[in-house]
Short mmCIF file of C-alpha atoms and ligand atoms in Angstrom, two decimals:
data_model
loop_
_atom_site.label_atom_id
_atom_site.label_comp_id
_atom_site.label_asym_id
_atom_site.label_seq_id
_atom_site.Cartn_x
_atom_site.Cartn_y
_atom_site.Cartn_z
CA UNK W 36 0.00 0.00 0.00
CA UNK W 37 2.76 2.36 0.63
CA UNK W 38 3.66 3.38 -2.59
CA UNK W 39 -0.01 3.29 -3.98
CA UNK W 40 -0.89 6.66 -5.47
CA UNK W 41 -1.87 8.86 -3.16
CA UNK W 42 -5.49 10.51 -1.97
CA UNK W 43 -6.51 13.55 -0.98
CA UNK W 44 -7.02 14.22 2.47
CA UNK W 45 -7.76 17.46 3.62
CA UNK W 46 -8.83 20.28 1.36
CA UNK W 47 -7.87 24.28 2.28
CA UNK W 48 -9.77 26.90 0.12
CA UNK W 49 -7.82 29.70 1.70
CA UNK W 50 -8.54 32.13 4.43
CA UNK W 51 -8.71 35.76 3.44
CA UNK W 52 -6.33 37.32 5.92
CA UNK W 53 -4.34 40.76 6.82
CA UNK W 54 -0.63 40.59 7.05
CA UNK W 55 2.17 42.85 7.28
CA UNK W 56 1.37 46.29 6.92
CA UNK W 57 -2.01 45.92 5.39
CA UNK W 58 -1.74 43.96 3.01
CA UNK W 59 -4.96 41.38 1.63
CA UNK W 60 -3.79 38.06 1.21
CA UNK W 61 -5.35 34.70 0.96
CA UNK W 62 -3.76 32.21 3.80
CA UNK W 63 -4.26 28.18 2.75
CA UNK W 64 -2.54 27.33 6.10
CA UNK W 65 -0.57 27.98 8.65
CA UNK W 66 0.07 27.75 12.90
CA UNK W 67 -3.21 25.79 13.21
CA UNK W 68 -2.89 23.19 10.63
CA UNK W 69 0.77 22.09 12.71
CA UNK W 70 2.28 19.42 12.25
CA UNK W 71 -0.14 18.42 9.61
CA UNK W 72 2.40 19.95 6.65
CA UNK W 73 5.55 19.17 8.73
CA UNK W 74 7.76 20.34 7.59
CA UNK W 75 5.85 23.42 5.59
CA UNK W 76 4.69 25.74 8.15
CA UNK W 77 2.83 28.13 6.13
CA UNK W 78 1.48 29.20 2.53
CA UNK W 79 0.22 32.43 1.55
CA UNK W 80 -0.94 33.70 -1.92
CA UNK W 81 -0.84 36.94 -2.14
CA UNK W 82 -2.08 39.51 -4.81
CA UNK W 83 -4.29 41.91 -5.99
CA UNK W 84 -4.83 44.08 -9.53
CA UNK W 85 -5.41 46.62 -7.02
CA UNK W 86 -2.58 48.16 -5.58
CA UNK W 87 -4.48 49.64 -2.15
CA UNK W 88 -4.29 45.71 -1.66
CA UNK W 89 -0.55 45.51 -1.19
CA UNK W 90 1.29 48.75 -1.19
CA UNK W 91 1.37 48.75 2.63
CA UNK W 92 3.45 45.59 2.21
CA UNK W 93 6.06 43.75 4.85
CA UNK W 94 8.15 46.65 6.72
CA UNK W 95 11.08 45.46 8.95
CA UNK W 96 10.51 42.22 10.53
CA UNK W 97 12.42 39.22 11.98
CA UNK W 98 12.69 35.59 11.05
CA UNK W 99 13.83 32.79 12.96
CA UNK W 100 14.50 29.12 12.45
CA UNK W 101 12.66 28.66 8.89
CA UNK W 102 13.31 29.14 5.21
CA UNK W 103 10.91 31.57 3.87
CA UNK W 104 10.46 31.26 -0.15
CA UNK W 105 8.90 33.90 -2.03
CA UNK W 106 7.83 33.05 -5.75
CA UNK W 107 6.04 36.03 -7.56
CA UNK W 108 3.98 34.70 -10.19
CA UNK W 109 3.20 38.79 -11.50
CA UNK W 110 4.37 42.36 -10.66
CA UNK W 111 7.67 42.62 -8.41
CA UNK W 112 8.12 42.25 -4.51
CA UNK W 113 11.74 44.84 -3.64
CA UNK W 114 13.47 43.15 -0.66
CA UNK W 115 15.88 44.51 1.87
CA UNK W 116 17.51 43.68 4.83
CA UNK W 117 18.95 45.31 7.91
CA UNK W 118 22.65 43.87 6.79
CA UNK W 119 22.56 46.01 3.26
CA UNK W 120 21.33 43.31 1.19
CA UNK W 121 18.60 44.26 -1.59
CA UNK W 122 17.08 43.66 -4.48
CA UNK W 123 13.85 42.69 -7.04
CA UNK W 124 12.17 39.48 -6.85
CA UNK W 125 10.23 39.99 -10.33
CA UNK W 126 8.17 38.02 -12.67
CA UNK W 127 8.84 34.07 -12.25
CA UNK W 128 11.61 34.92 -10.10
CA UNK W 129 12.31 32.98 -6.66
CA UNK W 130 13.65 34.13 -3.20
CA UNK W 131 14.83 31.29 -0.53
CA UNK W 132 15.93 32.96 2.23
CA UNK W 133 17.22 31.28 5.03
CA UNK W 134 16.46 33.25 8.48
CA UNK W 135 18.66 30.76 10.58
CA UNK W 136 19.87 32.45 13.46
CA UNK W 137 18.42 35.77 12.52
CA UNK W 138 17.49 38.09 10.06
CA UNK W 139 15.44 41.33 9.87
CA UNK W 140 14.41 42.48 6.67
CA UNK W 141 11.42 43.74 4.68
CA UNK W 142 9.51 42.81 1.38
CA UNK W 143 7.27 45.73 -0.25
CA UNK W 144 5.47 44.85 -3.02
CA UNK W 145 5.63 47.46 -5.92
CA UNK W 146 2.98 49.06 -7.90
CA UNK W 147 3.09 47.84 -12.01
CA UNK W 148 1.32 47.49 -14.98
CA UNK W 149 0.46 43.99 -14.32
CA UNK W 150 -1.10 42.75 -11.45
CA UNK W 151 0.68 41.22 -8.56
CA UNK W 152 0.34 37.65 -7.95
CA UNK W 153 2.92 35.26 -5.86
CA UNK W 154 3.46 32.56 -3.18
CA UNK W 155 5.08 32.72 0.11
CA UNK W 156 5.82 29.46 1.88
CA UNK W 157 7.31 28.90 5.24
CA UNK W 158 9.93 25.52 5.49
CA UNK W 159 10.88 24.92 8.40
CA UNK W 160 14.61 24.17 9.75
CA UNK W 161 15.60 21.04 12.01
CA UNK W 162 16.29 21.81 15.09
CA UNK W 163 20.25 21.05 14.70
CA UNK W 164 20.23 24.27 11.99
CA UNK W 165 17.58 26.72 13.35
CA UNK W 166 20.93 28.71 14.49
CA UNK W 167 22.83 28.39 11.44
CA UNK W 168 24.05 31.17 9.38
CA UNK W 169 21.60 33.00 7.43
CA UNK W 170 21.90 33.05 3.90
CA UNK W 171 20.22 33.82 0.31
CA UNK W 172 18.97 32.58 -2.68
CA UNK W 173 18.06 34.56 -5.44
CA UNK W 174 16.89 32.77 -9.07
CA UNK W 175 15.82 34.31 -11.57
CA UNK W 176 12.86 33.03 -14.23
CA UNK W 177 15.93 31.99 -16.56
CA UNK W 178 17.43 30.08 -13.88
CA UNK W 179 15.05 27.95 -13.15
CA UNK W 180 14.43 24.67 -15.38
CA UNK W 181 11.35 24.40 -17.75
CA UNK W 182 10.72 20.52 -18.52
CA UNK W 183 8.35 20.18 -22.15
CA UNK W 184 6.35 16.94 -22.23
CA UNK W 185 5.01 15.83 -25.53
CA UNK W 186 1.79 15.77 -23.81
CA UNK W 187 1.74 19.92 -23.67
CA UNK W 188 2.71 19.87 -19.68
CA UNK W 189 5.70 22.55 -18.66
CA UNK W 190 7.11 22.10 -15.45
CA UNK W 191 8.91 24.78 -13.76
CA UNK W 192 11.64 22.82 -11.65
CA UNK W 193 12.50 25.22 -8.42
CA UNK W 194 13.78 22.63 -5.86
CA UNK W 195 13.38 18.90 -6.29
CA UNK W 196 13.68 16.68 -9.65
CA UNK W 197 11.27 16.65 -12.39
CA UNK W 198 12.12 13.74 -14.97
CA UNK W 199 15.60 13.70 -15.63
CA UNK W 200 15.74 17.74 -14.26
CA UNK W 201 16.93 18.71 -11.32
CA UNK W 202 15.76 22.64 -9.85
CA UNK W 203 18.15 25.25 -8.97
CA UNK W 204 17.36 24.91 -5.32
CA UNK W 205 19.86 22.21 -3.56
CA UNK W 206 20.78 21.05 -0.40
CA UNK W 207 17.94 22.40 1.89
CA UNK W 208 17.54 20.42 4.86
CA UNK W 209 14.27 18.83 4.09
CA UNK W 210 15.01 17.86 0.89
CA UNK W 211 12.30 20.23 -0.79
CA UNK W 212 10.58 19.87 -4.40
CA UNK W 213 8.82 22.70 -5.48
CA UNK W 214 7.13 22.58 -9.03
CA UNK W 215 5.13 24.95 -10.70
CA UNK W 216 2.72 22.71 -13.51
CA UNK W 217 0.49 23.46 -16.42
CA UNK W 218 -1.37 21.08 -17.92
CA UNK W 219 -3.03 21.14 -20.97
CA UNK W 220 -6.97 19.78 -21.02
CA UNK W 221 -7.57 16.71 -19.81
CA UNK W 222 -3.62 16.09 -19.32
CA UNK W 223 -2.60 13.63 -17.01
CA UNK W 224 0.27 14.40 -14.77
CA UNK W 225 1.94 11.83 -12.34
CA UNK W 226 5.12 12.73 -10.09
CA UNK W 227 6.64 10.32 -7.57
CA UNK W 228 7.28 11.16 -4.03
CA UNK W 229 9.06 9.57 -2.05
CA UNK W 230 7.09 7.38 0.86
CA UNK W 231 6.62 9.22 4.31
CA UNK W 232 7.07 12.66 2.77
CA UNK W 233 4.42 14.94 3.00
CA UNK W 234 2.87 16.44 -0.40
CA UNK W 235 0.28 19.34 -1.06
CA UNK W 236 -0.82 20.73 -4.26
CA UNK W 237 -2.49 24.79 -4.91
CA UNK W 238 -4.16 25.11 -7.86
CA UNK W 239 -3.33 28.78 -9.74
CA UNK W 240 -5.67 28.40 -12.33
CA UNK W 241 -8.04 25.77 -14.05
CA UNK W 242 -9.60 23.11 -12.52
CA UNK W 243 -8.50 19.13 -12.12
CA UNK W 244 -8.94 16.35 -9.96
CA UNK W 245 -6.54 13.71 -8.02
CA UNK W 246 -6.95 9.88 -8.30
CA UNK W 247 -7.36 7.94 -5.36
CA UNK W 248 -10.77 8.25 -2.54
CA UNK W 249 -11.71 12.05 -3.10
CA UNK W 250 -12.27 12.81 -6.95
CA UNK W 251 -13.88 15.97 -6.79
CA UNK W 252 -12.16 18.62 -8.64
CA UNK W 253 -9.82 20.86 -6.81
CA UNK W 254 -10.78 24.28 -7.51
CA UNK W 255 -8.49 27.68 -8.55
CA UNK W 256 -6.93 29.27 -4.99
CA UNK W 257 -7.37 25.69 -3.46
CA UNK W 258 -5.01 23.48 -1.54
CA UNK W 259 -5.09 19.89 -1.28
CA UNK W 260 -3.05 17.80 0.99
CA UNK W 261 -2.05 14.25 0.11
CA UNK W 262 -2.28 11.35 1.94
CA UNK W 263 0.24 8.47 2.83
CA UNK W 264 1.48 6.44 -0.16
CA UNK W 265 3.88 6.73 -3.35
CA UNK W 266 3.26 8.98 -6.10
CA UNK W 267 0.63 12.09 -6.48
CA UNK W 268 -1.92 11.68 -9.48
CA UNK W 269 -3.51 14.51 -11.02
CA UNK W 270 -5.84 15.05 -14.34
CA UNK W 271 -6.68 18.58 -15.54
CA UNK W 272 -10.31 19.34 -16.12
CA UNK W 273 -11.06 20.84 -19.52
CA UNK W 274 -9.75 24.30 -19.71
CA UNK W 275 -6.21 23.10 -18.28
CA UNK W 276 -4.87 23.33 -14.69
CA UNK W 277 -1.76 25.30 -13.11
CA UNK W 278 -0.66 24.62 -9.65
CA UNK W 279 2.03 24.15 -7.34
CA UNK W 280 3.14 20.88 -6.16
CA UNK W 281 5.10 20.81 -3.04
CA UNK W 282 6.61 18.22 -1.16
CA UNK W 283 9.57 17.78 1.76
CA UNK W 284 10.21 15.54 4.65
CA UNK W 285 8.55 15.81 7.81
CA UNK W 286 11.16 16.83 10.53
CA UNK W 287 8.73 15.10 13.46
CA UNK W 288 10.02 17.58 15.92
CA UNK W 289 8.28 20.23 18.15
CA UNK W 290 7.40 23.41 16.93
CA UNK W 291 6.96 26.97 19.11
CA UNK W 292 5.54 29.68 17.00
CA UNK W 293 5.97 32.84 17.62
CA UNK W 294 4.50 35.41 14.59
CA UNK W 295 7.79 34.83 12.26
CA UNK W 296 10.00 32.83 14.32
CA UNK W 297 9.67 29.48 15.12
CA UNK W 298 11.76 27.33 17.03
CA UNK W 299 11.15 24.08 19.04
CA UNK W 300 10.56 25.34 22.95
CA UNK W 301 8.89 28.07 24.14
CA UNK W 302 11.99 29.21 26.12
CA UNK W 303 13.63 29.93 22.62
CA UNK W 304 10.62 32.30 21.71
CA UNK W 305 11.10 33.94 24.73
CA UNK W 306 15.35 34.38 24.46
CA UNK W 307 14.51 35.39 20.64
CA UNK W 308 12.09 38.23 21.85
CA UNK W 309 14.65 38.78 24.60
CA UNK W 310 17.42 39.60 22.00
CA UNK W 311 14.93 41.29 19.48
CA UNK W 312 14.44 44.00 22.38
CA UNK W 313 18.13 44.21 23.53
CA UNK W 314 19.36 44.79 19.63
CA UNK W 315 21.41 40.91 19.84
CA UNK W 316 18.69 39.19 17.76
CA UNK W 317 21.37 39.16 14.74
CA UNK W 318 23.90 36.71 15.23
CA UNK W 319 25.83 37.21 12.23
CA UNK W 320 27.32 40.12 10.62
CA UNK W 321 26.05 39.07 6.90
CA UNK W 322 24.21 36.83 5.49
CA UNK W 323 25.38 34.49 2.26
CA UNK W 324 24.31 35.77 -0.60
CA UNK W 325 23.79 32.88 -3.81
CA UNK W 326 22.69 34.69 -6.75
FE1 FE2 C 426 9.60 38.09 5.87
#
C-alpha cells in the first residue's frame, strides 16, 4: 500500500487574511494546521490588480528558524535587509531565504502594470540548523528549469527533480521539491514522491482532480493535501490546470511559534524576543548571498 498513489485528504480553500502592513492576502494554512504539513509551516498567496491591496506591504521584521520562499507569479516584490542586502524578486523569479539564526528584513510589493500575484511558503529548519548562518537565494525566471512533455505539460523545476531535471534549489535540509505545472486539457500528470514525505498541491488556475478516494475537482486558490502512499496523481479538467506541487520531509520535531520565528521550545521564543528587544537578535554580521 505504501507506494499506492496517493489521496486527498484534507482540502484548504484559503482564508482571506491581513498581514504585514495591510496587506490582503489569501492564507491556505498555517500555525493551526501544525504538524499536519511538517515540515511546511505556512502558505500564503498573495495579490491583488489593485494596488491599495498591497502597497502597505512587509516593513522590517524578523525571522527565525525557517526558510521563507517567495515566488512572484506577476508584478515585483523589492526586498531589503537590515545587513545592506537588496534587491527585485520579479516576474517568475524565486527568493529562498534562510532566516537561521536571525534576520530582519522587509519585502514591499511594488505598484506595475500587471497585477501582482505570488506565493510565500514557510519551510521549516531542524532543530540542529535553526541557528545556522543566514543566507540567500536569489533565481531568476531563466534560472530555473522548464521541462516540455510531448503531452503539452511545462514544469517549472525550483527545488526537487522533475524527470531527468533537477531545480536550482539544492541542499535544503528537508530535501524540498517545489514545481510549478500546467497542464493542458484533460492532461494527465503523475510525479513520484518519495514514501513518508508529506505532499500538497495549490491550484493557480483551471480546474483538475486527483486519483485515489476524493475525486472531486480541486478548484483555482485551493489546496489539497495528500495522503500516505507513493506517487501524487492529477488530471486537468477541460480548460487546463496550473498549480504548485510541493513536497519535503517531515522533521517530526516540536514546533513553538511565535509570529515569524519558530523554534522548538517556548523558552527559545522567549530568548529570541529577549534579543529582538536588547538589539542581539542578529547573530551574524552578513548573510550568504547565492545569486
Ligand atoms: Fe519576511
Amino acid at each position: 500500500m505504501t507506494n499506492s498513489v496517493r489521496s486527498i485528504v484534507r482540502r484548504f480553500p484559503g482564508v482571506p487574511t491581513l498581514e504585514g502592513a495591510g496587506v490582503r492576502l489569501r492564507r491556505s494554512f498555517s500555525n493551526n494546521e501544525v504538524p499536519l504539513f511538517d515540515p511546511f509551516l505556512l502558505l500564503d498567496r498573495f495579490g491583488s490588480a489593485d494596488p491599495a491591496d498591497y502597497l502597505a506591504g512587509f516593513p522590517w521584521h524578523p525571522h527565525r528558524g525557517i526558510e521563507t520562499v517567495t515566488y512572484v507569479l506577476e508584478g515585483r516584490v523589492e526586498h531589503g535587509d537590515t545587513l545592506g542586502n537588496s534587491g527585485v524578486i520579479g516576474a517568475g523569479d524565486v527568493q529562498w531565504m534562510n532566516s537561521g539564526s536571525g534576520i530582519i528584513h522587509q519585502e514591499m510589493p511594488q505598484r506595475t502594470e500587471s497585477p501582482l500575484s505570488g506565493f510565500q511558503l514557510w519551510v521549516n529548519l531542524p532543530a540542529a540548523e535553526k541557528m545556522s548562518s543566514p543566507a540567500y537565494r536569489g533565481l531568476g525566471a531563466a534560472d530555473l528549469p522548464v521541462v516540455r512533455a510531448d503531452t503539452g505539460a511545462e514544469v517549472r523545476v525550483v527545488a526537487g527533480v522533475h524527470g531527468s531535471v533537477e531545480g536550482p534549489v539544492r541542499g535544503i535540509p528537508v530535501d524540498p521539491s517545489y514545481l510549478d505545472v500546467r497542464l493542458t486539457p484533460e492532461e494527465l500528470f503523475e510525479s513520484p514522491v518519495p514514501s513518508g514525505y508529506t505532499v500538497f498541491a495549490h491550484a493557480i488556475d483551471g480546474a483538475g482532480s486527483a486519483d485515489g478516494d476524493d475525486i472531486r475537482p480541486i478548484a483555482p486558490g485551493e489546496t489539497v493535501l495528500f495522503g500516505a502512499g507513493g506517487p501524487v496523481r492529477l488530471r486537468a479538467g477541460d480548460r487546463g490546470m496550473r498549480f504548485l506541487l510541493v513536497s519535503g520531509r517531515p522533521l517530526h520535531e516540536p514546533v513553538a511559534w511565535y509570529g515569524p520565528i519558530v523554534m522548538n521550545t517556548p523558552a527559545q521564543l522567549t530568548e529570541a524576543v529577549r534579543e529582538l528587544r536588547s538589539g542581539a537578535f542578529v547573530k551574524d554580521p552578513r548573510p550568504v548571498v547565492e545569486e
